PDB file of C-alpha atoms in Angstrom:
ATOM      1  CA  UNK A   1      61.559 -33.952  67.525  1.00  0.00           C
ATOM      2  CA  UNK A   2      64.027 -31.292  67.550  1.00  0.00           C
ATOM      3  CA  UNK A   3      66.935 -32.374  69.518  1.00  0.00           C
ATOM      4  CA  UNK A   4      66.804 -29.409  71.912  1.00  0.00           C
ATOM      5  CA  UNK A   5      63.147 -30.303  72.674  1.00  0.00           C
ATOM      6  CA  UNK A   6      64.121 -34.143  73.377  1.00  0.00           C
ATOM      7  CA  UNK A   7      67.053 -32.724  75.544  1.00  0.00           C
ATOM      8  CA  UNK A   8      64.448 -30.502  77.413  1.00  0.00           C
ATOM      9  CA  UNK A   9      62.342 -33.364  78.197  1.00  0.00           C
ATOM     10  CA  UNK A  10      65.301 -35.512  79.363  1.00  0.00           C
ATOM     11  CA  UNK A  11      66.060 -32.628  81.677  1.00  0.00           C
ATOM     12  CA  UNK A  12      62.707 -32.535  82.903  1.00  0.00           C
ATOM     13  CA  UNK A  13      62.513 -36.100  83.843  1.00  0.00           C
ATOM     14  CA  UNK A  14      65.743 -36.002  85.621  1.00  0.00           C
ATOM     15  CA  UNK A  15      65.016 -36.886  89.664  1.00  0.00           C
ATOM     16  CA  UNK A  16      61.467 -38.019  88.844  1.00  0.00           C
ATOM     17  CA  UNK A  17      59.934 -41.476  89.662  1.00  0.00           C
ATOM     18  CA  UNK A  18      59.808 -42.367  85.858  1.00  0.00           C
ATOM     19  CA  UNK A  19      59.858 -45.996  84.940  1.00  0.00           C
ATOM     20  CA  UNK A  20      60.146 -45.904  81.145  1.00  0.00           C
ATOM     21  CA  UNK A  21      60.398 -44.002  78.241  1.00  0.00           C
ATOM     22  CA  UNK A  22      58.775 -45.369  74.957  1.00  0.00           C
ATOM     23  CA  UNK A  23      60.692 -43.593  72.157  1.00  0.00           C
ATOM     24  CA  UNK A  24      57.805 -43.899  69.535  1.00  0.00           C
ATOM     25  CA  UNK A  25      54.350 -42.982  68.818  1.00  0.00           C
ATOM     26  CA  UNK A  26      52.245 -42.849  65.482  1.00  0.00           C
ATOM     27  CA  UNK A  27      54.742 -43.705  63.051  1.00  0.00           C
ATOM     28  CA  UNK A  28      57.931 -45.762  62.839  1.00  0.00           C
ATOM     29  CA  UNK A  29      60.634 -43.917  64.869  1.00  0.00           C
ATOM     30  CA  UNK A  30      63.263 -45.531  62.476  1.00  0.00           C
ATOM     31  CA  UNK A  31      61.913 -43.053  59.819  1.00  0.00           C
ATOM     32  CA  UNK A  32      64.027 -40.418  62.009  1.00  0.00           C
ATOM     33  CA  UNK A  33      67.493 -40.279  60.383  1.00  0.00           C
ATOM     34  CA  UNK A  34      68.843 -39.441  63.968  1.00  0.00           C
ATOM     35  CA  UNK A  35      67.119 -42.156  65.772  1.00  0.00           C
ATOM     36  CA  UNK A  36      70.468 -43.590  67.131  1.00  0.00           C
ATOM     37  CA  UNK A  37      71.383 -40.261  68.350  1.00  0.00           C
ATOM     38  CA  UNK A  38      67.996 -40.009  70.048  1.00  0.00           C
ATOM     39  CA  UNK A  39      68.590 -43.157  71.833  1.00  0.00           C
ATOM     40  CA  UNK A  40      71.904 -42.372  72.870  1.00  0.00           C
ATOM     41  CA  UNK A  41      70.752 -38.907  74.228  1.00  0.00           C
ATOM     42  CA  UNK A  42      68.039 -40.581  76.317  1.00  0.00           C
ATOM     43  CA  UNK A  43      70.444 -43.193  77.651  1.00  0.00           C
ATOM     44  CA  UNK A  44      73.092 -40.902  78.763  1.00  0.00           C
ATOM     45  CA  UNK A  45      70.789 -38.467  80.186  1.00  0.00           C
ATOM     46  CA  UNK A  46      68.374 -41.109  82.133  1.00  0.00           C
ATOM     47  CA  UNK A  47      70.748 -44.184  82.531  1.00  0.00           C
ATOM     48  CA  UNK A  48      68.422 -45.765  85.000  1.00  0.00           C
ATOM     49  CA  UNK A  49      65.155 -45.507  83.119  1.00  0.00           C
ATOM     50  CA  UNK A  50      64.085 -48.382  80.975  1.00  0.00           C
ATOM     51  CA  UNK A  51      64.110 -47.288  77.475  1.00  0.00           C
ATOM     52  CA  UNK A  52      61.637 -49.136  75.082  1.00  0.00           C
ATOM     53  CA  UNK A  53      61.148 -48.903  71.155  1.00  0.00           C
ATOM     54  CA  UNK A  54      58.484 -50.542  69.005  1.00  0.00           C
ATOM     55  CA  UNK A  55      59.266 -51.123  65.252  1.00  0.00           C
ATOM     56  CA  UNK A  56      58.024 -52.803  62.169  1.00  0.00           C
ATOM     57  CA  UNK A  57      61.659 -53.375  61.464  1.00  0.00           C
ATOM     58  CA  UNK A  58      61.436 -52.026  57.737  1.00  0.00           C
ATOM     59  CA  UNK A  59      64.306 -49.635  58.559  1.00  0.00           C
ATOM     60  CA  UNK A  60      66.145 -51.711  60.896  1.00  0.00           C
ATOM     61  CA  UNK A  61      69.391 -52.016  58.968  1.00  0.00           C
ATOM     62  CA  UNK A  62      72.204 -54.142  59.994  1.00  0.00           C
ATOM     63  CA  UNK A  63      74.448 -51.055  61.045  1.00  0.00           C
ATOM     64  CA  UNK A  64      71.568 -49.726  63.370  1.00  0.00           C
ATOM     65  CA  UNK A  65      71.145 -53.052  64.813  1.00  0.00           C
ATOM     66  CA  UNK A  66      74.861 -53.413  65.685  1.00  0.00           C
ATOM     67  CA  UNK A  67      74.849 -50.058  67.477  1.00  0.00           C
ATOM     68  CA  UNK A  68      71.763 -50.677  69.524  1.00  0.00           C
ATOM     69  CA  UNK A  69      72.869 -53.976  70.585  1.00  0.00           C
ATOM     70  CA  UNK A  70      76.811 -52.902  70.980  1.00  0.00           C
ATOM     71  CA  UNK A  71      76.132 -49.950  72.988  1.00  0.00           C
ATOM     72  CA  UNK A  72      73.262 -51.382  75.002  1.00  0.00           C
ATOM     73  CA  UNK A  73      70.788 -48.507  73.792  1.00  0.00           C
ATOM     74  CA  UNK A  74      67.509 -50.315  74.532  1.00  0.00           C
ATOM     75  CA  UNK A  75      66.058 -52.434  77.488  1.00  0.00           C
ATOM     76  CA  UNK A  76      63.247 -53.697  75.269  1.00  0.00           C
ATOM     77  CA  UNK A  77      62.597 -53.825  71.474  1.00  0.00           C
ATOM     78  CA  UNK A  78      59.215 -54.948  70.201  1.00  0.00           C
ATOM     79  CA  UNK A  79      58.837 -55.806  66.329  1.00  0.00           C
ATOM     80  CA  UNK A  80      55.248 -55.417  65.253  1.00  0.00           C
ATOM     81  CA  UNK A  81      54.580 -57.994  62.534  1.00  0.00           C
ATOM     82  CA  UNK A  82      51.002 -58.903  61.793  1.00  0.00           C
ATOM     83  CA  UNK A  83      51.575 -61.925  59.412  1.00  0.00           C
ATOM     84  CA  UNK A  84      53.445 -65.114  58.657  1.00  0.00           C
ATOM     85  CA  UNK A  85      52.695 -65.267  55.037  1.00  0.00           C
ATOM     86  CA  UNK A  86      54.002 -62.652  52.572  1.00  0.00           C
ATOM     87  CA  UNK A  87      50.493 -61.883  51.094  1.00  0.00           C
ATOM     88  CA  UNK A  88      48.697 -61.505  54.568  1.00  0.00           C
ATOM     89  CA  UNK A  89      51.658 -59.398  55.873  1.00  0.00           C
ATOM     90  CA  UNK A  90      51.911 -57.168  52.882  1.00  0.00           C
ATOM     91  CA  UNK A  91      48.105 -56.534  52.943  1.00  0.00           C
ATOM     92  CA  UNK A  92      48.085 -55.387  56.696  1.00  0.00           C
ATOM     93  CA  UNK A  93      51.835 -53.583  56.816  1.00  0.00           C
ATOM     94  CA  UNK A  94      51.184 -52.177  53.464  1.00  0.00           C
ATOM     95  CA  UNK A  95      54.454 -50.857  51.534  1.00  0.00           C
ATOM     96  CA  UNK A  96      56.701 -52.957  53.640  1.00  0.00           C
ATOM     97  CA  UNK A  97      58.389 -55.834  52.078  1.00  0.00           C
ATOM     98  CA  UNK A  98      57.885 -59.171  54.002  1.00  0.00           C
ATOM     99  CA  UNK A  99      61.251 -60.820  53.174  1.00  0.00           C
ATOM    100  CA  UNK A 100      63.160 -57.532  53.960  1.00  0.00           C
ATOM    101  CA  UNK A 101      61.339 -57.314  57.397  1.00  0.00           C
ATOM    102  CA  UNK A 102      62.090 -60.952  58.258  1.00  0.00           C
ATOM    103  CA  UNK A 103      65.606 -60.552  57.320  1.00  0.00           C
ATOM    104  CA  UNK A 104      66.051 -57.626  59.374  1.00  0.00           C
ATOM    105  CA  UNK A 105      64.352 -58.954  62.431  1.00  0.00           C
ATOM    106  CA  UNK A 106      66.263 -62.345  62.225  1.00  0.00           C
ATOM    107  CA  UNK A 107      69.520 -60.368  61.798  1.00  0.00           C
ATOM    108  CA  UNK A 108      68.701 -58.547  65.105  1.00  0.00           C
ATOM    109  CA  UNK A 109      67.879 -61.572  66.929  1.00  0.00           C
ATOM    110  CA  UNK A 110      71.067 -63.509  65.363  1.00  0.00           C
ATOM    111  CA  UNK A 111      73.373 -60.730  66.274  1.00  0.00           C
ATOM    112  CA  UNK A 112      72.199 -60.219  69.697  1.00  0.00           C
ATOM    113  CA  UNK A 113      72.677 -64.067  70.189  1.00  0.00           C
ATOM    114  CA  UNK A 114      76.342 -63.823  68.849  1.00  0.00           C
ATOM    115  CA  UNK A 115      77.109 -61.206  71.268  1.00  0.00           C
ATOM    116  CA  UNK A 116      75.799 -63.186  74.171  1.00  0.00           C
ATOM    117  CA  UNK A 117      74.224 -60.205  75.860  1.00  0.00           C
ATOM    118  CA  UNK A 118      70.745 -59.969  77.662  1.00  0.00           C
ATOM    119  CA  UNK A 119      69.747 -56.574  76.391  1.00  0.00           C
ATOM    120  CA  UNK A 120      67.465 -55.437  74.908  1.00  0.00           C
ATOM    121  CA  UNK A 121      64.780 -58.015  75.607  1.00  0.00           C
ATOM    122  CA  UNK A 122      63.353 -58.849  72.223  1.00  0.00           C
ATOM    123  CA  UNK A 123      59.467 -59.002  72.054  1.00  0.00           C
ATOM    124  CA  UNK A 124      57.272 -59.731  68.769  1.00  0.00           C
ATOM    125  CA  UNK A 125      53.515 -58.839  68.599  1.00  0.00           C
ATOM    126  CA  UNK A 126      50.858 -59.968  66.204  1.00  0.00           C
ATOM    127  CA  UNK A 127      47.201 -58.249  66.446  1.00  0.00           C
ATOM    128  CA  UNK A 128      44.738 -61.179  66.130  1.00  0.00           C
ATOM    129  CA  UNK A 129      42.038 -59.725  63.505  1.00  0.00           C
ATOM    130  CA  UNK A 130      40.232 -60.907  60.424  1.00  0.00           C
ATOM    131  CA  UNK A 131      43.063 -60.851  57.863  1.00  0.00           C
ATOM    132  CA  UNK A 132      45.409 -63.179  59.853  1.00  0.00           C
ATOM    133  CA  UNK A 133      43.483 -64.849  62.316  1.00  0.00           C
ATOM    134  CA  UNK A 134      44.109 -68.346  60.826  1.00  0.00           C
ATOM    135  CA  UNK A 135      47.866 -67.592  60.775  1.00  0.00           C
ATOM    136  CA  UNK A 136      48.211 -67.075  64.400  1.00  0.00           C
ATOM    137  CA  UNK A 137      49.224 -70.630  65.414  1.00  0.00           C
ATOM    138  CA  UNK A 138      52.023 -70.651  62.591  1.00  0.00           C
ATOM    139  CA  UNK A 139      53.185 -67.299  63.500  1.00  0.00           C
ATOM    140  CA  UNK A 140      53.530 -68.467  66.997  1.00  0.00           C
ATOM    141  CA  UNK A 141      55.381 -71.408  66.099  1.00  0.00           C
ATOM    142  CA  UNK A 142      57.812 -69.808  63.828  1.00  0.00           C
ATOM    143  CA  UNK A 143      58.776 -66.955  66.001  1.00  0.00           C
ATOM    144  CA  UNK A 144      58.179 -67.913  69.781  1.00  0.00           C
ATOM    145  CA  UNK A 145      61.723 -69.898  69.920  1.00  0.00           C
ATOM    146  CA  UNK A 146      63.519 -66.895  68.747  1.00  0.00           C
ATOM    147  CA  UNK A 147      62.504 -64.342  71.125  1.00  0.00           C
ATOM    148  CA  UNK A 148      62.018 -63.591  74.847  1.00  0.00           C
ATOM    149  CA  UNK A 149      58.479 -62.744  74.576  1.00  0.00           C
ATOM    150  CA  UNK A 150      55.560 -63.056  72.041  1.00  0.00           C
ATOM    151  CA  UNK A 151      52.161 -61.347  72.279  1.00  0.00           C
ATOM    152  CA  UNK A 152      48.943 -61.686  70.612  1.00  0.00           C
ATOM    153  CA  UNK A 153      46.928 -58.639  70.918  1.00  0.00           C
ATOM    154  CA  UNK A 154      43.530 -57.830  70.520  1.00  0.00           C
ATOM    155  CA  UNK A 155      42.290 -55.071  67.771  1.00  0.00           C
ATOM    156  CA  UNK A 156      42.191 -51.501  68.695  1.00  0.00           C
ATOM    157  CA  UNK A 157      39.482 -49.276  66.855  1.00  0.00           C
ATOM    158  CA  UNK A 158      41.597 -46.062  67.502  1.00  0.00           C
ATOM    159  CA  UNK A 159      38.745 -44.382  69.434  1.00  0.00           C
ATOM    160  CA  UNK A 160      36.055 -45.974  67.041  1.00  0.00           C
ATOM    161  CA  UNK A 161      37.563 -44.578  63.917  1.00  0.00           C
ATOM    162  CA  UNK A 162      38.433 -47.865  62.493  1.00  0.00           C
ATOM    163  CA  UNK A 163      36.385 -50.893  61.506  1.00  0.00           C
ATOM    164  CA  UNK A 164      36.297 -53.318  64.378  1.00  0.00           C
ATOM    165  CA  UNK A 165      38.361 -56.394  62.977  1.00  0.00           C
ATOM    166  CA  UNK A 166      38.323 -58.384  66.266  1.00  0.00           C
ATOM    167  CA  UNK A 167      37.436 -61.888  66.064  1.00  0.00           C
ATOM    168  CA  UNK A 168      35.117 -64.220  68.194  1.00  0.00           C
ATOM    169  CA  UNK A 169      34.646 -63.109  72.009  1.00  0.00           C
ATOM    170  CA  UNK A 170      36.819 -60.005  71.453  1.00  0.00           C
ATOM    171  CA  UNK A 171      34.591 -58.655  68.948  1.00  0.00           C
ATOM    172  CA  UNK A 172      31.345 -59.177  70.892  1.00  0.00           C
ATOM    173  CA  UNK A 173      33.384 -57.435  73.831  1.00  0.00           C
ATOM    174  CA  UNK A 174      34.377 -54.642  71.638  1.00  0.00           C
ATOM    175  CA  UNK A 175      30.979 -53.983  70.128  1.00  0.00           C
ATOM    176  CA  UNK A 176      29.012 -54.299  73.201  1.00  0.00           C
ATOM    177  CA  UNK A 177      31.205 -53.319  76.241  1.00  0.00           C
ATOM    178  CA  UNK A 178      32.238 -50.061  77.765  1.00  0.00           C
ATOM    179  CA  UNK A 179      34.393 -48.779  80.557  1.00  0.00           C
ATOM    180  CA  UNK A 180      33.051 -49.545  83.965  1.00  0.00           C
ATOM    181  CA  UNK A 181      36.106 -48.514  85.576  1.00  0.00           C
ATOM    182  CA  UNK A 182      38.645 -45.596  85.323  1.00  0.00           C
ATOM    183  CA  UNK A 183      40.869 -45.998  82.335  1.00  0.00           C
ATOM    184  CA  UNK A 184      44.759 -46.390  83.366  1.00  0.00           C
ATOM    185  CA  UNK A 185      46.166 -44.209  80.613  1.00  0.00           C
ATOM    186  CA  UNK A 186      46.136 -40.674  82.337  1.00  0.00           C
ATOM    187  CA  UNK A 187      47.557 -42.453  85.426  1.00  0.00           C
ATOM    188  CA  UNK A 188      50.384 -44.403  83.569  1.00  0.00           C
ATOM    189  CA  UNK A 189      51.602 -42.319  80.678  1.00  0.00           C
ATOM    190  CA  UNK A 190      52.289 -39.220  79.172  1.00  0.00           C
ATOM    191  CA  UNK A 191      52.165 -38.753  75.484  1.00  0.00           C
ATOM    192  CA  UNK A 192      54.394 -36.104  73.830  1.00  0.00           C
ATOM    193  CA  UNK A 193      54.300 -35.360  70.258  1.00  0.00           C
ATOM    194  CA  UNK A 194      57.275 -34.399  68.028  1.00  0.00           C
ATOM    195  CA  UNK A 195      56.176 -30.658  68.218  1.00  0.00           C
ATOM    196  CA  UNK A 196      55.968 -30.842  72.069  1.00  0.00           C
ATOM    197  CA  UNK A 197      52.245 -30.870  72.682  1.00  0.00           C
ATOM    198  CA  UNK A 198      51.062 -33.498  75.284  1.00  0.00           C
ATOM    199  CA  UNK A 199      48.316 -35.647  75.031  1.00  0.00           C
ATOM    200  CA  UNK A 200      45.875 -37.474  77.268  1.00  0.00           C
ATOM    201  CA  UNK A 201      46.277 -40.929  75.862  1.00  0.00           C
ATOM    202  CA  UNK A 202      48.401 -42.722  73.205  1.00  0.00           C
ATOM    203  CA  UNK A 203      45.260 -43.583  71.205  1.00  0.00           C
ATOM    204  CA  UNK A 204      44.235 -39.794  70.881  1.00  0.00           C
ATOM    205  CA  UNK A 205      46.336 -39.730  67.359  1.00  0.00           C
ATOM    206  CA  UNK A 206      45.638 -36.131  66.451  1.00  0.00           C
ATOM    207  CA  UNK A 207      45.795 -34.967  70.098  1.00  0.00           C
ATOM    208  CA  UNK A 208      42.344 -33.631  70.444  1.00  0.00           C
ATOM    209  CA  UNK A 209      42.647 -33.637  74.342  1.00  0.00           C
ATOM    210  CA  UNK A 210      45.517 -31.559  74.577  1.00  0.00           C
ATOM    211  CA  UNK A 211      46.471 -31.051  78.027  1.00  0.00           C
ATOM    212  CA  UNK A 212      49.820 -29.179  77.653  1.00  0.00           C
ATOM    213  CA  UNK A 213      52.983 -28.298  75.670  1.00  0.00           C
ATOM    214  CA  UNK A 214      56.414 -29.157  77.049  1.00  0.00           C
ATOM    215  CA  UNK A 215      57.877 -26.208  75.285  1.00  0.00           C
ATOM    216  CA  UNK A 216      56.010 -24.009  77.741  1.00  0.00           C
ATOM    217  CA  UNK A 217      55.496 -26.040  80.833  1.00  0.00           C
ATOM    218  CA  UNK A 218      57.559 -28.814  82.639  1.00  0.00           C
ATOM    219  CA  UNK A 219      56.773 -32.446  82.457  1.00  0.00           C
ATOM    220  CA  UNK A 220      55.721 -32.245  86.330  1.00  0.00           C
ATOM    221  CA  UNK A 221      53.495 -29.205  85.773  1.00  0.00           C
ATOM    222  CA  UNK A 222      51.607 -30.775  82.999  1.00  0.00           C
ATOM    223  CA  UNK A 223      51.268 -34.199  84.976  1.00  0.00           C
ATOM    224  CA  UNK A 224      49.962 -32.522  87.919  1.00  0.00           C
ATOM    225  CA  UNK A 225      47.901 -29.762  85.736  1.00  0.00           C
ATOM    226  CA  UNK A 226      44.194 -29.001  86.451  1.00  0.00           C
ATOM    227  CA  UNK A 227      43.159 -29.995  82.978  1.00  0.00           C
ATOM    228  CA  UNK A 228      44.539 -33.393  83.340  1.00  0.00           C
ATOM    229  CA  UNK A 229      43.078 -33.771  86.568  1.00  0.00           C
ATOM    230  CA  UNK A 230      39.725 -33.004  85.240  1.00  0.00           C
ATOM    231  CA  UNK A 231      40.030 -35.832  82.721  1.00  0.00           C
ATOM    232  CA  UNK A 232      41.046 -38.068  85.405  1.00  0.00           C
ATOM    233  CA  UNK A 233      37.990 -37.259  87.733  1.00  0.00           C
ATOM    234  CA  UNK A 234      35.613 -37.696  84.989  1.00  0.00           C
ATOM    235  CA  UNK A 235      37.054 -41.125  84.394  1.00  0.00           C
ATOM    236  CA  UNK A 236      36.827 -41.872  88.081  1.00  0.00           C
ATOM    237  CA  UNK A 237      33.199 -40.868  87.649  1.00  0.00           C
ATOM    238  CA  UNK A 238      32.718 -42.977  84.609  1.00  0.00           C
ATOM    239  CA  UNK A 239      31.602 -39.895  82.817  1.00  0.00           C
ATOM    240  CA  UNK A 240      33.149 -41.089  79.491  1.00  0.00           C
ATOM    241  CA  UNK A 241      30.382 -39.441  77.189  1.00  0.00           C
ATOM    242  CA  UNK A 242      31.842 -36.065  78.079  1.00  0.00           C
ATOM    243  CA  UNK A 243      35.083 -36.933  76.877  1.00  0.00           C
ATOM    244  CA  UNK A 244      35.045 -36.843  72.947  1.00  0.00           C
ATOM    245  CA  UNK A 245      38.309 -38.703  72.540  1.00  0.00           C
ATOM    246  CA  UNK A 246      37.023 -41.381  74.881  1.00  0.00           C
ATOM    247  CA  UNK A 247      33.197 -42.180  74.312  1.00  0.00           C
ATOM    248  CA  UNK A 248      33.854 -44.582  71.300  1.00  0.00           C
ATOM    249  CA  UNK A 249      37.255 -46.110  72.590  1.00  0.00           C
ATOM    250  CA  UNK A 250      37.134 -49.995  72.909  1.00  0.00           C
ATOM    251  CA  UNK A 251      40.384 -50.052  74.868  1.00  0.00           C
ATOM    252  CA  UNK A 252      38.515 -51.329  77.797  1.00  0.00           C
ATOM    253  CA  UNK A 253      38.887 -55.068  76.112  1.00  0.00           C
ATOM    254  CA  UNK A 254      42.777 -54.667  77.172  1.00  0.00           C
ATOM    255  CA  UNK A 255      42.399 -53.594  80.502  1.00  0.00           C
ATOM    256  CA  UNK A 256      38.999 -54.933  82.017  1.00  0.00           C
ATOM    257  CA  UNK A 257      41.013 -58.001  83.577  1.00  0.00           C
ATOM    258  CA  UNK A 258      43.919 -55.932  84.973  1.00  0.00           C
ATOM    259  CA  UNK A 259      44.374 -55.535  88.615  1.00  0.00           C
ATOM    260  CA  UNK A 260      43.867 -51.656  88.314  1.00  0.00           C
ATOM    261  CA  UNK A 261      40.230 -52.459  86.874  1.00  0.00           C
ATOM    262  CA  UNK A 262      39.484 -55.078  89.252  1.00  0.00           C
ATOM    263  CA  UNK A 263      39.883 -53.096  92.191  1.00  0.00           C
ATOM    264  CA  UNK A 264      37.477 -50.412  91.051  1.00  0.00           C
ATOM    265  CA  UNK A 265      34.869 -53.053  90.432  1.00  0.00           C
TER     266      UNK A 265
END
């Protein structure tokens, strides 16, 4: 994302009731050679907004770790690691080196401990799926003592485009269930791609449901737009079949037990 576009977005958000910014979407943000500068721009422009980053840690150098911790650039950092054994990890996270990733994460955690600081909160996530299901207990045993939070997530099929690799009950729910409530995404988040196009949801990976463009409109205008409200109304009426990007989505397995879903049912 061009710096001037990032700064425009930050200016749009000033004075708004914004809870957090996730500075990542589809691809690892550490691929951006100017990621530290991006974090600094967001932190300076919106000092009271929580800033999140999720990464596979393949490019989390010691220098980057030191700057992130020393300058308190993040409130939360999440490491997406999907295996505790080299073979499993590299099968899932292809083109990454298991030893290098573990070394990078361990350095970050050790440096934070050395500096005796609270920020950022450290999280590690593993997706429970067929290739790694037997490693989950070992993964938890190894990583949980080192981090602030560890999550074991279900497998998302990305709008039905990927094979369902869920296991057990989650597989059954993903195969046979459906949204019986309005998905919370259009009320919770606004996704902005590197070129400024705004999307309905973080799962709409090629922005088929384009709802605006921050190069032409403000964040507030897009958030309250007729186009976005039409999608919200369709979801409230459970008319998912009329939304191409939503009709095969299995994200209900992540939301069905949440308060938002319960009050609608």
